[in-house]
PDB file of C-alpha atoms and ligand atoms in Angstrom:
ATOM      1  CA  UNK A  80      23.282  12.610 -32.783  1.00 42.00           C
ATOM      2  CA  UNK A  81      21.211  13.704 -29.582  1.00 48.00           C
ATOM      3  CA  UNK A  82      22.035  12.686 -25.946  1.00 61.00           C
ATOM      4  CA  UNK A  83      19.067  10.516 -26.264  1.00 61.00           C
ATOM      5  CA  UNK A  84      19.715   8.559 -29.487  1.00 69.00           C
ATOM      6  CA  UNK A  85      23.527   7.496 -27.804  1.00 78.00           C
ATOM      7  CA  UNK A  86      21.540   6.457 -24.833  1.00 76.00           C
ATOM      8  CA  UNK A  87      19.564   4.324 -26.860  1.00 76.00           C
ATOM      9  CA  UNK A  88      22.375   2.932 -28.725  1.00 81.00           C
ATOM     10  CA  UNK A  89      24.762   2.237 -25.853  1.00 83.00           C
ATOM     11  CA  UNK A  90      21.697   0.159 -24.616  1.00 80.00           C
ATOM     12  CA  UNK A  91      21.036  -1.477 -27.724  1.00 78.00           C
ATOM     13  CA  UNK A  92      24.714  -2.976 -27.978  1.00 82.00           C
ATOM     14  CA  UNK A  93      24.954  -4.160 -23.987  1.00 84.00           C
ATOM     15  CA  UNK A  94      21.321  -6.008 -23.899  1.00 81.00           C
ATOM     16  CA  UNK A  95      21.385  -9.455 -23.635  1.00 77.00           C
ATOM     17  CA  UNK A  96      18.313 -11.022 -25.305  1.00 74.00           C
ATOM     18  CA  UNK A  97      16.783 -13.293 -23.034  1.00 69.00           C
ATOM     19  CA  UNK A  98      18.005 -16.794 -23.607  1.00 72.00           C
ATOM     20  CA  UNK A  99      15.260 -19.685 -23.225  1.00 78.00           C
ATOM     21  CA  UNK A 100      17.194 -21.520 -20.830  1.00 89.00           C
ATOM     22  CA  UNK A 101      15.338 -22.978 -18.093  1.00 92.00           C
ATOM     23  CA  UNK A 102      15.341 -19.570 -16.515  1.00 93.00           C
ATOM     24  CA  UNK A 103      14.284 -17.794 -18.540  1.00 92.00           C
ATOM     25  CA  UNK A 104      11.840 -20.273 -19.605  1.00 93.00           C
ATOM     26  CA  UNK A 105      10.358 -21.176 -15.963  1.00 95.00           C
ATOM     27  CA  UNK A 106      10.004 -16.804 -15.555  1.00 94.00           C
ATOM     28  CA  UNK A 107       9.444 -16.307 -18.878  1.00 94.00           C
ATOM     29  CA  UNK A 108      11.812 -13.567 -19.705  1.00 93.00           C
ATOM     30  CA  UNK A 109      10.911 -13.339 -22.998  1.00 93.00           C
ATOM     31  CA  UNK A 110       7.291 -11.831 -22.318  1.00 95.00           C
ATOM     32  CA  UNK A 111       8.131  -9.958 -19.331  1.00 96.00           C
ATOM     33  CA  UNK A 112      10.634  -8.169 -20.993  1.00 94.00           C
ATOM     34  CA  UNK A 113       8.841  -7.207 -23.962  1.00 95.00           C
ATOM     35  CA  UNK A 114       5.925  -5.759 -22.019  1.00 97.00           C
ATOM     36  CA  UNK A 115       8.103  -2.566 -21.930  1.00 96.00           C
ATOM     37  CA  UNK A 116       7.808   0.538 -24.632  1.00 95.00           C
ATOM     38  CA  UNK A 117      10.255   0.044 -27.505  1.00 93.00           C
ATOM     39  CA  UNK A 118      13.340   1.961 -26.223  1.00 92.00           C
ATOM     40  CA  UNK A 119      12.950   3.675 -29.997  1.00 91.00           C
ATOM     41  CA  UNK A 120       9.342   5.017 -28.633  1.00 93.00           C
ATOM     42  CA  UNK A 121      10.364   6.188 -25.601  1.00 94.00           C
ATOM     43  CA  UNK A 122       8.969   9.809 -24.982  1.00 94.00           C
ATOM     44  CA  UNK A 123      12.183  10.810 -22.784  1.00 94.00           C
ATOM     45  CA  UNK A 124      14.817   8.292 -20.894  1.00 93.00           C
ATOM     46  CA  UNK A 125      12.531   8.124 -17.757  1.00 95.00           C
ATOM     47  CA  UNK A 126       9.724   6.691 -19.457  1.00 96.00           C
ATOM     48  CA  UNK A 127      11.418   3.421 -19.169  1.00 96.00           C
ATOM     49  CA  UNK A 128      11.503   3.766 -15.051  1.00 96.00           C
ATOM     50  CA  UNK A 129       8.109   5.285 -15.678  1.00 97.00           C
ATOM     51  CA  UNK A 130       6.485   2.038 -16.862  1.00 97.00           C
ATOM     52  CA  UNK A 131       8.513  -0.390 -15.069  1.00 98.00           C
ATOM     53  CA  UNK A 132       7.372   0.964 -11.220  1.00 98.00           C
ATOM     54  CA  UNK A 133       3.738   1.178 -12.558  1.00 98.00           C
ATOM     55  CA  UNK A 134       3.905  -2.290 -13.824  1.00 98.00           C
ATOM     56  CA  UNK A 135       6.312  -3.598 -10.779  1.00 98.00           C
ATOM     57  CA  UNK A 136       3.509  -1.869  -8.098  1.00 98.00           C
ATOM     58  CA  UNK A 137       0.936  -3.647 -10.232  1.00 98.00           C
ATOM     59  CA  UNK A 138       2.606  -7.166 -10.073  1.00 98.00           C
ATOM     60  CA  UNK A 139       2.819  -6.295  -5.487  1.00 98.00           C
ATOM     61  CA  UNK A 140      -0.570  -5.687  -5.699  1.00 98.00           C
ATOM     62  CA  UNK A 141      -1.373  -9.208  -7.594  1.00 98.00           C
ATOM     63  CA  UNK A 142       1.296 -10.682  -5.042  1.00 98.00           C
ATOM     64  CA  UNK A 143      -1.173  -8.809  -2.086  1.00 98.00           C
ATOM     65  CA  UNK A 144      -4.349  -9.477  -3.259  1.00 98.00           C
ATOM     66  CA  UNK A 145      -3.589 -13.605  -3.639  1.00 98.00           C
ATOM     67  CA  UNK A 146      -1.830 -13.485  -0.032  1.00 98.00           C
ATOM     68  CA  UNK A 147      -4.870 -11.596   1.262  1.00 98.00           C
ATOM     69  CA  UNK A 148      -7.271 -14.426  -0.478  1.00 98.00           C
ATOM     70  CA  UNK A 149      -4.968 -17.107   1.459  1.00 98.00           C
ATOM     71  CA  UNK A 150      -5.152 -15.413   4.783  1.00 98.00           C
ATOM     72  CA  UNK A 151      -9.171 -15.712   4.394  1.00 98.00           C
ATOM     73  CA  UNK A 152      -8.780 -19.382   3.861  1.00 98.00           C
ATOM     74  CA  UNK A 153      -6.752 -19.758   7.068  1.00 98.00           C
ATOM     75  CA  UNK A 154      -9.123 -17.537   9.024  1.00 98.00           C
ATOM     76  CA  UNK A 155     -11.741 -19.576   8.110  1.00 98.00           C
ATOM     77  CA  UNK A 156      -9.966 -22.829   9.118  1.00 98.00           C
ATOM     78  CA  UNK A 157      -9.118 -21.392  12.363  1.00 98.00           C
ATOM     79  CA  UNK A 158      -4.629 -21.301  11.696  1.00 98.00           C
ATOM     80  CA  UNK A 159      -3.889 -18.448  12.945  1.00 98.00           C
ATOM     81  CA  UNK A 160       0.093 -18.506  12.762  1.00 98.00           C
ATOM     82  CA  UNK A 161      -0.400 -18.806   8.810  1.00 98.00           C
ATOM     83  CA  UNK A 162      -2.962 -15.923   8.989  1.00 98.00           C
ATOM     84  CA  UNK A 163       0.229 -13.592  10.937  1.00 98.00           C
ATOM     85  CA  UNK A 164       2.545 -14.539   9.319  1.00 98.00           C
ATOM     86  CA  UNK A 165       1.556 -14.450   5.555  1.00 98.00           C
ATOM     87  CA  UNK A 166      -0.444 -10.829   6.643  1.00 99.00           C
ATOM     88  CA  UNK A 167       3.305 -10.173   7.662  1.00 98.00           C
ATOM     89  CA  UNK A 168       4.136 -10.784   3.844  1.00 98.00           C
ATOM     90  CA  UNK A 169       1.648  -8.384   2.743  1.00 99.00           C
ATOM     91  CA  UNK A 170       3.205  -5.495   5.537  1.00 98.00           C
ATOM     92  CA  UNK A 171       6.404  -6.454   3.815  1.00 98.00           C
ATOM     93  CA  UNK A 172       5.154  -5.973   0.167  1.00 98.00           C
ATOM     94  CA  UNK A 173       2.962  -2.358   1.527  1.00 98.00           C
ATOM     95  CA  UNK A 174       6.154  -1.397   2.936  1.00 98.00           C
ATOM     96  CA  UNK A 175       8.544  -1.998  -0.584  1.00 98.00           C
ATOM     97  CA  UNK A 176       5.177  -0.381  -2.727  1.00 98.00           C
ATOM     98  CA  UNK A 177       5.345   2.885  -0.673  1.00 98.00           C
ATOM     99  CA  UNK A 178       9.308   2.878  -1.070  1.00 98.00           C
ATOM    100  CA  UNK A 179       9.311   2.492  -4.197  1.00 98.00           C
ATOM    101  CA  UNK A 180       7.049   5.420  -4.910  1.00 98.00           C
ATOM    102  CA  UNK A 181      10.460   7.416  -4.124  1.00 98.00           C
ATOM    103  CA  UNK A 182      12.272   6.395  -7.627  1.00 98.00           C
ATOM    104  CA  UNK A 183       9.650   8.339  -9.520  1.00 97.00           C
ATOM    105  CA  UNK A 184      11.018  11.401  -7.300  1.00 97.00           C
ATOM    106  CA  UNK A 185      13.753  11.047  -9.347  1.00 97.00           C
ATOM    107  CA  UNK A 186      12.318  12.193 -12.531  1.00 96.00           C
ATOM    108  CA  UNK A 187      12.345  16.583 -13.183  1.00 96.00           C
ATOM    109  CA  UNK A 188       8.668  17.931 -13.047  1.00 95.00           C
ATOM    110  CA  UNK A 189       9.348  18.868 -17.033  1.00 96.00           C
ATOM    111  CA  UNK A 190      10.540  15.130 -18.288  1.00 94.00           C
ATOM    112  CA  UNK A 191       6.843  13.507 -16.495  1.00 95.00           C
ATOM    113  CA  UNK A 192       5.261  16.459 -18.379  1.00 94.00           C
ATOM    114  CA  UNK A 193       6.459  14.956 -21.589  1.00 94.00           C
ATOM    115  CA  UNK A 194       5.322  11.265 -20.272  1.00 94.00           C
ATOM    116  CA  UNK A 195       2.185  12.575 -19.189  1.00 92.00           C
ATOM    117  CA  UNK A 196       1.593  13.217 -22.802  1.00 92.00           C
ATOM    118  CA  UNK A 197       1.487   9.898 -23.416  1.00 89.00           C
ATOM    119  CA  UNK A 198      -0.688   8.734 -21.061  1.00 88.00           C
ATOM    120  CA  UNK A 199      -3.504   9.489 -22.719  1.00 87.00           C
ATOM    121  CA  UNK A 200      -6.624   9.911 -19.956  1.00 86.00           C
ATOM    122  CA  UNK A 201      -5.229   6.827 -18.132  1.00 85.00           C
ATOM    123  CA  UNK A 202      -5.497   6.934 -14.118  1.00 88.00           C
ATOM    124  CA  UNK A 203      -3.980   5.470 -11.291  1.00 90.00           C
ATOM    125  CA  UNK A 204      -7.991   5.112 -10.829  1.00 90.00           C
ATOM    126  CA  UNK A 205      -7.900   2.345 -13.079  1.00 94.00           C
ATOM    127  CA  UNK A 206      -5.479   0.349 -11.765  1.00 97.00           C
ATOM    128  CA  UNK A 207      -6.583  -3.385 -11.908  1.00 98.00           C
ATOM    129  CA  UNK A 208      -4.479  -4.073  -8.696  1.00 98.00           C
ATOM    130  CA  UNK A 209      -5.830  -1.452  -6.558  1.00 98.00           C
ATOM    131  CA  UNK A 210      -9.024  -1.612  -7.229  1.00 97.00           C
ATOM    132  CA  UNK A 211      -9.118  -5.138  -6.351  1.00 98.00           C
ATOM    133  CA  UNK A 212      -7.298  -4.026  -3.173  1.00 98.00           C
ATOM    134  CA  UNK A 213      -9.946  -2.308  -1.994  1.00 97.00           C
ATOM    135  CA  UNK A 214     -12.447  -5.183  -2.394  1.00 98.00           C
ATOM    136  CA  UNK A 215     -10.453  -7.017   0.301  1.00 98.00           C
ATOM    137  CA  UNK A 216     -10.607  -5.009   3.303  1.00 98.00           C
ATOM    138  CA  UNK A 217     -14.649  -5.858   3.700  1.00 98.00           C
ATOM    139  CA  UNK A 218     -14.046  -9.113   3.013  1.00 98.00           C
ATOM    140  CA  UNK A 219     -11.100  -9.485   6.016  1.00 98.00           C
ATOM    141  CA  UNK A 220     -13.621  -7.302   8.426  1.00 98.00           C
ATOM    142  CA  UNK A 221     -16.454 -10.130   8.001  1.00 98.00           C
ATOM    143  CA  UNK A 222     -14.173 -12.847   8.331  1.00 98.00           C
ATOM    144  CA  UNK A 223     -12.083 -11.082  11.477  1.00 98.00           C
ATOM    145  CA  UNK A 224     -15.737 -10.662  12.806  1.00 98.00           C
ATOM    146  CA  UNK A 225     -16.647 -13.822  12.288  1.00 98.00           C
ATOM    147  CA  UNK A 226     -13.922 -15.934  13.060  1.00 98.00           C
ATOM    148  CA  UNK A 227     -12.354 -13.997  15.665  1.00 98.00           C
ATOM    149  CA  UNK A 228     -15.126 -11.460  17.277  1.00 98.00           C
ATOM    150  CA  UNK A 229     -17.930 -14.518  17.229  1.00 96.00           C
ATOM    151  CA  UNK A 230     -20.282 -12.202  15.168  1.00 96.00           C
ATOM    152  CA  UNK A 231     -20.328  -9.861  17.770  1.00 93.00           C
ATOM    153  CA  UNK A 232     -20.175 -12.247  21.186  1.00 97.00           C
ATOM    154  CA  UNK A 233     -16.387 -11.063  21.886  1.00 98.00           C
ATOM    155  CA  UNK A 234     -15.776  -7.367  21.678  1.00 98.00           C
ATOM    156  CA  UNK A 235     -12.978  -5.232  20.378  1.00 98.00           C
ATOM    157  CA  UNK A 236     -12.655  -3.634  24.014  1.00 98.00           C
ATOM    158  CA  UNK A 237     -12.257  -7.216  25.881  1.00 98.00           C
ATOM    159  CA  UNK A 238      -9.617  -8.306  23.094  1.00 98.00           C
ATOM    160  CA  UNK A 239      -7.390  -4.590  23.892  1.00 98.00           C
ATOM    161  CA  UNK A 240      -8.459  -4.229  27.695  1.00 97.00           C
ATOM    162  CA  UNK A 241     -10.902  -5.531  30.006  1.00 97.00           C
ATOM    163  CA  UNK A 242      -9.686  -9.021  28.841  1.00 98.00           C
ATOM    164  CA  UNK A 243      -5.981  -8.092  26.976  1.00 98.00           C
ATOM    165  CA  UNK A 244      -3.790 -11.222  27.103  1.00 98.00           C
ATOM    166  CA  UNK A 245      -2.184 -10.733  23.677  1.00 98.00           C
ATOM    167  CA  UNK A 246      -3.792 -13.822  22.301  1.00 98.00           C
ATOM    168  CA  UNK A 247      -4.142 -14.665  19.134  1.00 98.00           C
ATOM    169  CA  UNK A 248      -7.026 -12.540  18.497  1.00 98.00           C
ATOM    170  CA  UNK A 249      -5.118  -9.428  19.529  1.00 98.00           C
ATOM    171  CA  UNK A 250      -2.367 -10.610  16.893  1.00 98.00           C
ATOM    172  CA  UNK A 251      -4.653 -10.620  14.026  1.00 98.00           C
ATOM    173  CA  UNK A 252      -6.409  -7.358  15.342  1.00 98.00           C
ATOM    174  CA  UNK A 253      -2.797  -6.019  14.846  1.00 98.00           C
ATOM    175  CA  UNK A 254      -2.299  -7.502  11.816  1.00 98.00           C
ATOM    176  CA  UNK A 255      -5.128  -5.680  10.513  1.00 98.00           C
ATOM    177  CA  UNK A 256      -4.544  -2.531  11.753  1.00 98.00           C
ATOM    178  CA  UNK A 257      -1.427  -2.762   9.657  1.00 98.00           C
ATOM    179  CA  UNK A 258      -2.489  -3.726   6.813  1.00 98.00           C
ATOM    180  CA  UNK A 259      -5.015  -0.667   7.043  1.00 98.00           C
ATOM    181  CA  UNK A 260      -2.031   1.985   8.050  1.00 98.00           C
ATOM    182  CA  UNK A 261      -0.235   0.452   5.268  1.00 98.00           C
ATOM    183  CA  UNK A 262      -2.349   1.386   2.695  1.00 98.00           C
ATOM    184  CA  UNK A 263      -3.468   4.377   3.668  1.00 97.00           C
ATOM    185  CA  UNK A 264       0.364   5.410   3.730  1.00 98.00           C
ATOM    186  CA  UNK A 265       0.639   4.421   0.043  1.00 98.00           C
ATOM    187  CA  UNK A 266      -2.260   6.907  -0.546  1.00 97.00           C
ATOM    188  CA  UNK A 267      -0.364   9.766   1.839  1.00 97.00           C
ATOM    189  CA  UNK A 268       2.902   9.076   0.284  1.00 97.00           C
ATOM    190  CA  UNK A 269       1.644   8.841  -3.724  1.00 97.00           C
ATOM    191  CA  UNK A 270      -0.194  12.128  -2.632  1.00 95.00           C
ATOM    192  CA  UNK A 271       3.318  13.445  -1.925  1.00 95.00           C
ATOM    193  CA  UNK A 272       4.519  12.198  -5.182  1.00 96.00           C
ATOM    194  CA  UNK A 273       2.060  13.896  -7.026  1.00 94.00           C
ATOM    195  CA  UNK A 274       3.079  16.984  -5.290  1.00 92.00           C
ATOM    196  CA  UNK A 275       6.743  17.158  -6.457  1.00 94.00           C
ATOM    197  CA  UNK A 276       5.393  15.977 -10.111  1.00 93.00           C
ATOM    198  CA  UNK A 277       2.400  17.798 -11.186  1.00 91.00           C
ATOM    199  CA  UNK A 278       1.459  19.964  -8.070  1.00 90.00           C
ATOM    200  CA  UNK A 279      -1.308  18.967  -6.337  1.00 85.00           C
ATOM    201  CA  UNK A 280      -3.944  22.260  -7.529  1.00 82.00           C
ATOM    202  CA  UNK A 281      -4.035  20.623 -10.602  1.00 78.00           C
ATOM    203  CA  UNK A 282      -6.586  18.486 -12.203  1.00 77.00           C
ATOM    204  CA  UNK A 283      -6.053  14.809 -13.262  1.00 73.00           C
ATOM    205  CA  UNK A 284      -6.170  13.349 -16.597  1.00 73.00           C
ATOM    206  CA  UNK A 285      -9.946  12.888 -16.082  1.00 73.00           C
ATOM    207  CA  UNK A 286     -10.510  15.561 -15.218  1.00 74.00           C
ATOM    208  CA  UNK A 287     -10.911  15.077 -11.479  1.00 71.00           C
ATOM    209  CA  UNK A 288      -9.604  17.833  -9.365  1.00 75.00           C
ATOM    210  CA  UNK A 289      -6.361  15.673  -7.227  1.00 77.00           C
ATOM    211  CA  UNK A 290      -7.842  17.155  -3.684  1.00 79.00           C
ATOM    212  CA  UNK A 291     -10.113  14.249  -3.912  1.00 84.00           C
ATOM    213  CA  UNK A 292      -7.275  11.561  -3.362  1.00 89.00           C
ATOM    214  CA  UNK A 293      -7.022  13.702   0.130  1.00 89.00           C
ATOM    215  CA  UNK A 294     -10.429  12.592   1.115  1.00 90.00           C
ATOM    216  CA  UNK A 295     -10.011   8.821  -0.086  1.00 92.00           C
ATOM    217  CA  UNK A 296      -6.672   8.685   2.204  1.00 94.00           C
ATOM    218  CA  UNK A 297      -7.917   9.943   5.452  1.00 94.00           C
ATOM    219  CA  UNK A 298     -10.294   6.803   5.097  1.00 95.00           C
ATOM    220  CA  UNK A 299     -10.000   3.948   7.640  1.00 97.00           C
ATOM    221  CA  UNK A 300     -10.855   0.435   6.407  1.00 98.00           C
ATOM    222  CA  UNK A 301     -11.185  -0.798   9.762  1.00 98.00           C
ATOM    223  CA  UNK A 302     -12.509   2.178  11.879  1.00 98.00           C
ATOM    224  CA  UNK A 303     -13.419  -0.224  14.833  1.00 98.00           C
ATOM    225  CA  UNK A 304      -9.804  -1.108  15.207  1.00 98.00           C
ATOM    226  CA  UNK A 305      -8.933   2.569  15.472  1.00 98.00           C
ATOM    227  CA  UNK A 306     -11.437   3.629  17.866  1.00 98.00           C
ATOM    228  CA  UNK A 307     -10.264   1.272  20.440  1.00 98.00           C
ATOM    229  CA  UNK A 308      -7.636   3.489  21.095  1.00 97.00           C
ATOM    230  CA  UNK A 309      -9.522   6.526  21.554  1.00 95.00           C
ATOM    231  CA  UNK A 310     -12.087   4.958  24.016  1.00 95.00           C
ATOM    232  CA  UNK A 311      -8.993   4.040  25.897  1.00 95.00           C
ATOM    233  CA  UNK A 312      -7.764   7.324  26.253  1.00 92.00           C
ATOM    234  CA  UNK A 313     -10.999   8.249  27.393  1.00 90.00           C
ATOM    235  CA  UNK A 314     -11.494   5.561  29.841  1.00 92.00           C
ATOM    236  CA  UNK A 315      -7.750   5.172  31.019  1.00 90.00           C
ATOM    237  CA  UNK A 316      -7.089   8.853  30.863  1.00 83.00           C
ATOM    238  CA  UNK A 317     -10.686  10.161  33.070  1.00 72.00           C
ATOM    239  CA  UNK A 318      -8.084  12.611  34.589  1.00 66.00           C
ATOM    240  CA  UNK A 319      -6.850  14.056  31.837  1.00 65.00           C
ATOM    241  CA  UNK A 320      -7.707  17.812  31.422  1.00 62.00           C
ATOM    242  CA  UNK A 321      -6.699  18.266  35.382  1.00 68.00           C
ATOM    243  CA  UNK A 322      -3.606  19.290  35.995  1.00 70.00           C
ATOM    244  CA  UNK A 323      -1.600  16.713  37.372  1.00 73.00           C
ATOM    245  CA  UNK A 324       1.057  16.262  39.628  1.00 76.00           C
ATOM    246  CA  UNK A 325       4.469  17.040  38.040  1.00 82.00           C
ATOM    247  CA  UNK A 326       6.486  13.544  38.152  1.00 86.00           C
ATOM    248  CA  UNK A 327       9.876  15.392  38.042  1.00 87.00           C
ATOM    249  CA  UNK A 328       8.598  17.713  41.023  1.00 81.00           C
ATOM    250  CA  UNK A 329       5.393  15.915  42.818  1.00 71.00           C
ATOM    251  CA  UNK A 330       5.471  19.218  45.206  1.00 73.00           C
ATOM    252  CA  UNK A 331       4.537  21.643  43.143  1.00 67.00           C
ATOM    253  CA  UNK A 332       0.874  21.657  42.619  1.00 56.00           C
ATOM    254  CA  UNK A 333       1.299  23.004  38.704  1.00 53.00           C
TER     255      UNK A 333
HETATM  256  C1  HEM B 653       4.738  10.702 -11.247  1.00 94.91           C
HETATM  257  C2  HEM B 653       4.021   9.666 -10.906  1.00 94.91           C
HETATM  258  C3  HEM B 653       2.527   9.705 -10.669  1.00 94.91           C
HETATM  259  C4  HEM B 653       1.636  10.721 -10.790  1.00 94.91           C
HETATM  260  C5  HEM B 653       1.877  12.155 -11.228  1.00 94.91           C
HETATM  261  C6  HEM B 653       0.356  10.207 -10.423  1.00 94.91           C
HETATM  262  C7  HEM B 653      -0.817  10.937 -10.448  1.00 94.91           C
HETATM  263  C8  HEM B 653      -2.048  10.490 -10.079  1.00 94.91           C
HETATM  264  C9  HEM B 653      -3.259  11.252 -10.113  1.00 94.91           C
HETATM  265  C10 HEM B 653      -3.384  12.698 -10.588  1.00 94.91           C
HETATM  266  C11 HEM B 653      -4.252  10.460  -9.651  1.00 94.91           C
HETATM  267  C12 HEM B 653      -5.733  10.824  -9.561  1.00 94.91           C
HETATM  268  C13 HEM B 653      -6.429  10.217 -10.746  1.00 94.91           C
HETATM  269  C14 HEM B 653      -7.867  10.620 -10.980  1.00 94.91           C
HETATM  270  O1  HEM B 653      -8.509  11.241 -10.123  1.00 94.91           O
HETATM  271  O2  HEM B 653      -8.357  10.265 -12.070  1.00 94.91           O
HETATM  272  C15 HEM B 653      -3.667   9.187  -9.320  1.00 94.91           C
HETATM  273  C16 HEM B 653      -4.361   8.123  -8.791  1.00 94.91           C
HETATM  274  C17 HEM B 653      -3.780   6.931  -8.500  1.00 94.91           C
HETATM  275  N1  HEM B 653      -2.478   6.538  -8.795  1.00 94.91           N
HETATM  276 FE1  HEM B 653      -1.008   7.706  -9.411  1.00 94.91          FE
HETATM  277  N2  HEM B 653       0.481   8.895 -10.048  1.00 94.91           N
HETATM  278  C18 HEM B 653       1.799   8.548 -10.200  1.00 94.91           C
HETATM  279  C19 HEM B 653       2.357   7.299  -9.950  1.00 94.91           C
HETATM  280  C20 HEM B 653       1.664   6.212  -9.515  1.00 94.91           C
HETATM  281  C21 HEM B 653       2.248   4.899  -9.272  1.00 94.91           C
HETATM  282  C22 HEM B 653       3.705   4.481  -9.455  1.00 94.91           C
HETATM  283  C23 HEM B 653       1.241   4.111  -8.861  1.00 94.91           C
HETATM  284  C24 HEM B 653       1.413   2.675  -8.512  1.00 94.91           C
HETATM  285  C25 HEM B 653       0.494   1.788  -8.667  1.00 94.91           C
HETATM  286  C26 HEM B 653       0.022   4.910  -8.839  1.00 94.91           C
HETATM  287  C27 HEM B 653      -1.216   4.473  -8.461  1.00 94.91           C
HETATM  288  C28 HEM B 653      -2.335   5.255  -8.375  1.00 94.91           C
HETATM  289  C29 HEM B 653      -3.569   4.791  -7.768  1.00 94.91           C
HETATM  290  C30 HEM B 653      -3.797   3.415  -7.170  1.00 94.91           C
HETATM  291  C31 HEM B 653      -4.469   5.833  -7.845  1.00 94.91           C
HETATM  292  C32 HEM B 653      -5.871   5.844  -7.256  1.00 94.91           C
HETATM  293  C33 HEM B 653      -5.691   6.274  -5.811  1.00 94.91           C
HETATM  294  C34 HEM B 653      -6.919   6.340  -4.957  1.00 94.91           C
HETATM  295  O3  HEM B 653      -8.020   6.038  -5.412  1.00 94.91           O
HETATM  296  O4  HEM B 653      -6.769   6.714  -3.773  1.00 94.91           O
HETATM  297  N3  HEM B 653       0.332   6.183  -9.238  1.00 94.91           N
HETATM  298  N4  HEM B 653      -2.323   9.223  -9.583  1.00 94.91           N
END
């Protein structure tokens, strides 16, 4: 008997099937549990992992993508402590997606070879939950513009400076900027992932070569947001490039 077929049957004889008790009724355990390869099909052990943090990121991104819905509606009706705190849900849920990218780390180079096989010419590409994702961020930038910059009559420079009192407008600014890094940092760290798995001077399973994720992750969703900072650098920082007094020594002139 292999290594693999004990695994299987150690597994076989602990599962519990799911009971339709009200708990298993109200999450219906029955379904989610079965939406899982056949532990007899399983290309190598870590498929199971395999499909389970593909299908657990997809269920974050369903989680997001409602929250981010909501937090239009609340924009729109002008309640902005719902709007930070459920875009504080989605940080929360960005943060556990780009952990969780780490358990796949687990998994040897040569055992994802043998799941790749599988995988026919499926791509992250296609993922129903990201691509929704990325429908959002225009959506929040016309609503954030129209609810909170007046179409234009408030700018993003009297919100961060001329006019900075850290008011509500300023928290949803931040909220947004979040939401942005967040995302971006799922795109850096899967980028990472695909490193340590298939290299990244490969090709994907379409046939796309994977330098291309590089440019879709040094996007900004919200570059307005961003440049803020730099034009006050600029503006706050006009004597930058002189050499300034040293604050340890102000006597010495370099
Ligand atoms: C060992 C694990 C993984 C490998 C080797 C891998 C590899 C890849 C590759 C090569 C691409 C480019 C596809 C193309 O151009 O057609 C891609 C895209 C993508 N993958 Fe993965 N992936 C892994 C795990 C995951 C997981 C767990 C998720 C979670 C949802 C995910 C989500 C995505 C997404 C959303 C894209 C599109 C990214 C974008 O457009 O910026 N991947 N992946």
């Amino acid at each position: 008997m292999t290594n693999k077929n004990t695994i299987k049957d150690k597994y076989h004889k602990l599962i519990e099937t799911p009971e339709m008790l009200d708990y298993g009724v109200y999450l219906q355990c029955d379904k989610l549990l079965s939406c899982q390869k056949p532990i007899a099909d399983l290309a190598t052990a870590d498929e199971m992992q395999f499909q389970i943090l593909h299908q657990v990121e997809e269920l974050w991104m369903k989680l997001i993508c409602f929250t981010l819905v909501d937090i239009l509606d609340y924009m729109e009706k002008g309640e902005h402590h719902r709007v930070v705190t459920l875009f504080s849900r989605v940080h929360k849920l960005q943060i556990m997606m780009v952990d969780q990218l780490a358990v796949l780390e687990t998994m040897s180079p040569k055992e994802y070879q043998q799941i790749r096989l599988q995988l026919g010419n499926g791509s992250g590409q296609e993922s129903p939950g990201f691509r929704t994702l990325l429908k959002l961020p225009t959506e929040l930038w016309d609503s954030f513009n129209k609810y909170y910059l007046n179409n234009g009559d408030i700018s993003i420079t009297q919100i961060y400076d001329s006019e900075y009192c850290h008011d509500h407008k300023y928290a949803v600014a931040e909220a947004m900027i979040e939401f942005d890094e967040q995302l971006q940092l799922f795109r850096w760290r899967h980028l990472f992932l695909i490193h340590r798995s298939i290299g990244l001077g490969s090709k994907s399973l379409k046939g796309r070569p994977v330098e291309l994720l590089q440019q879709g992750a040094a996007k900004r969703f919200f570059p307005q947001l961003w440049e803020i900072r730099n034009q006050m650098t600029d503006k706050w920082g006009g004597e930058y490039g002189k050499v300034r007094p040293s604050i340890s020594n102000p006597h010495k002139s370099e």
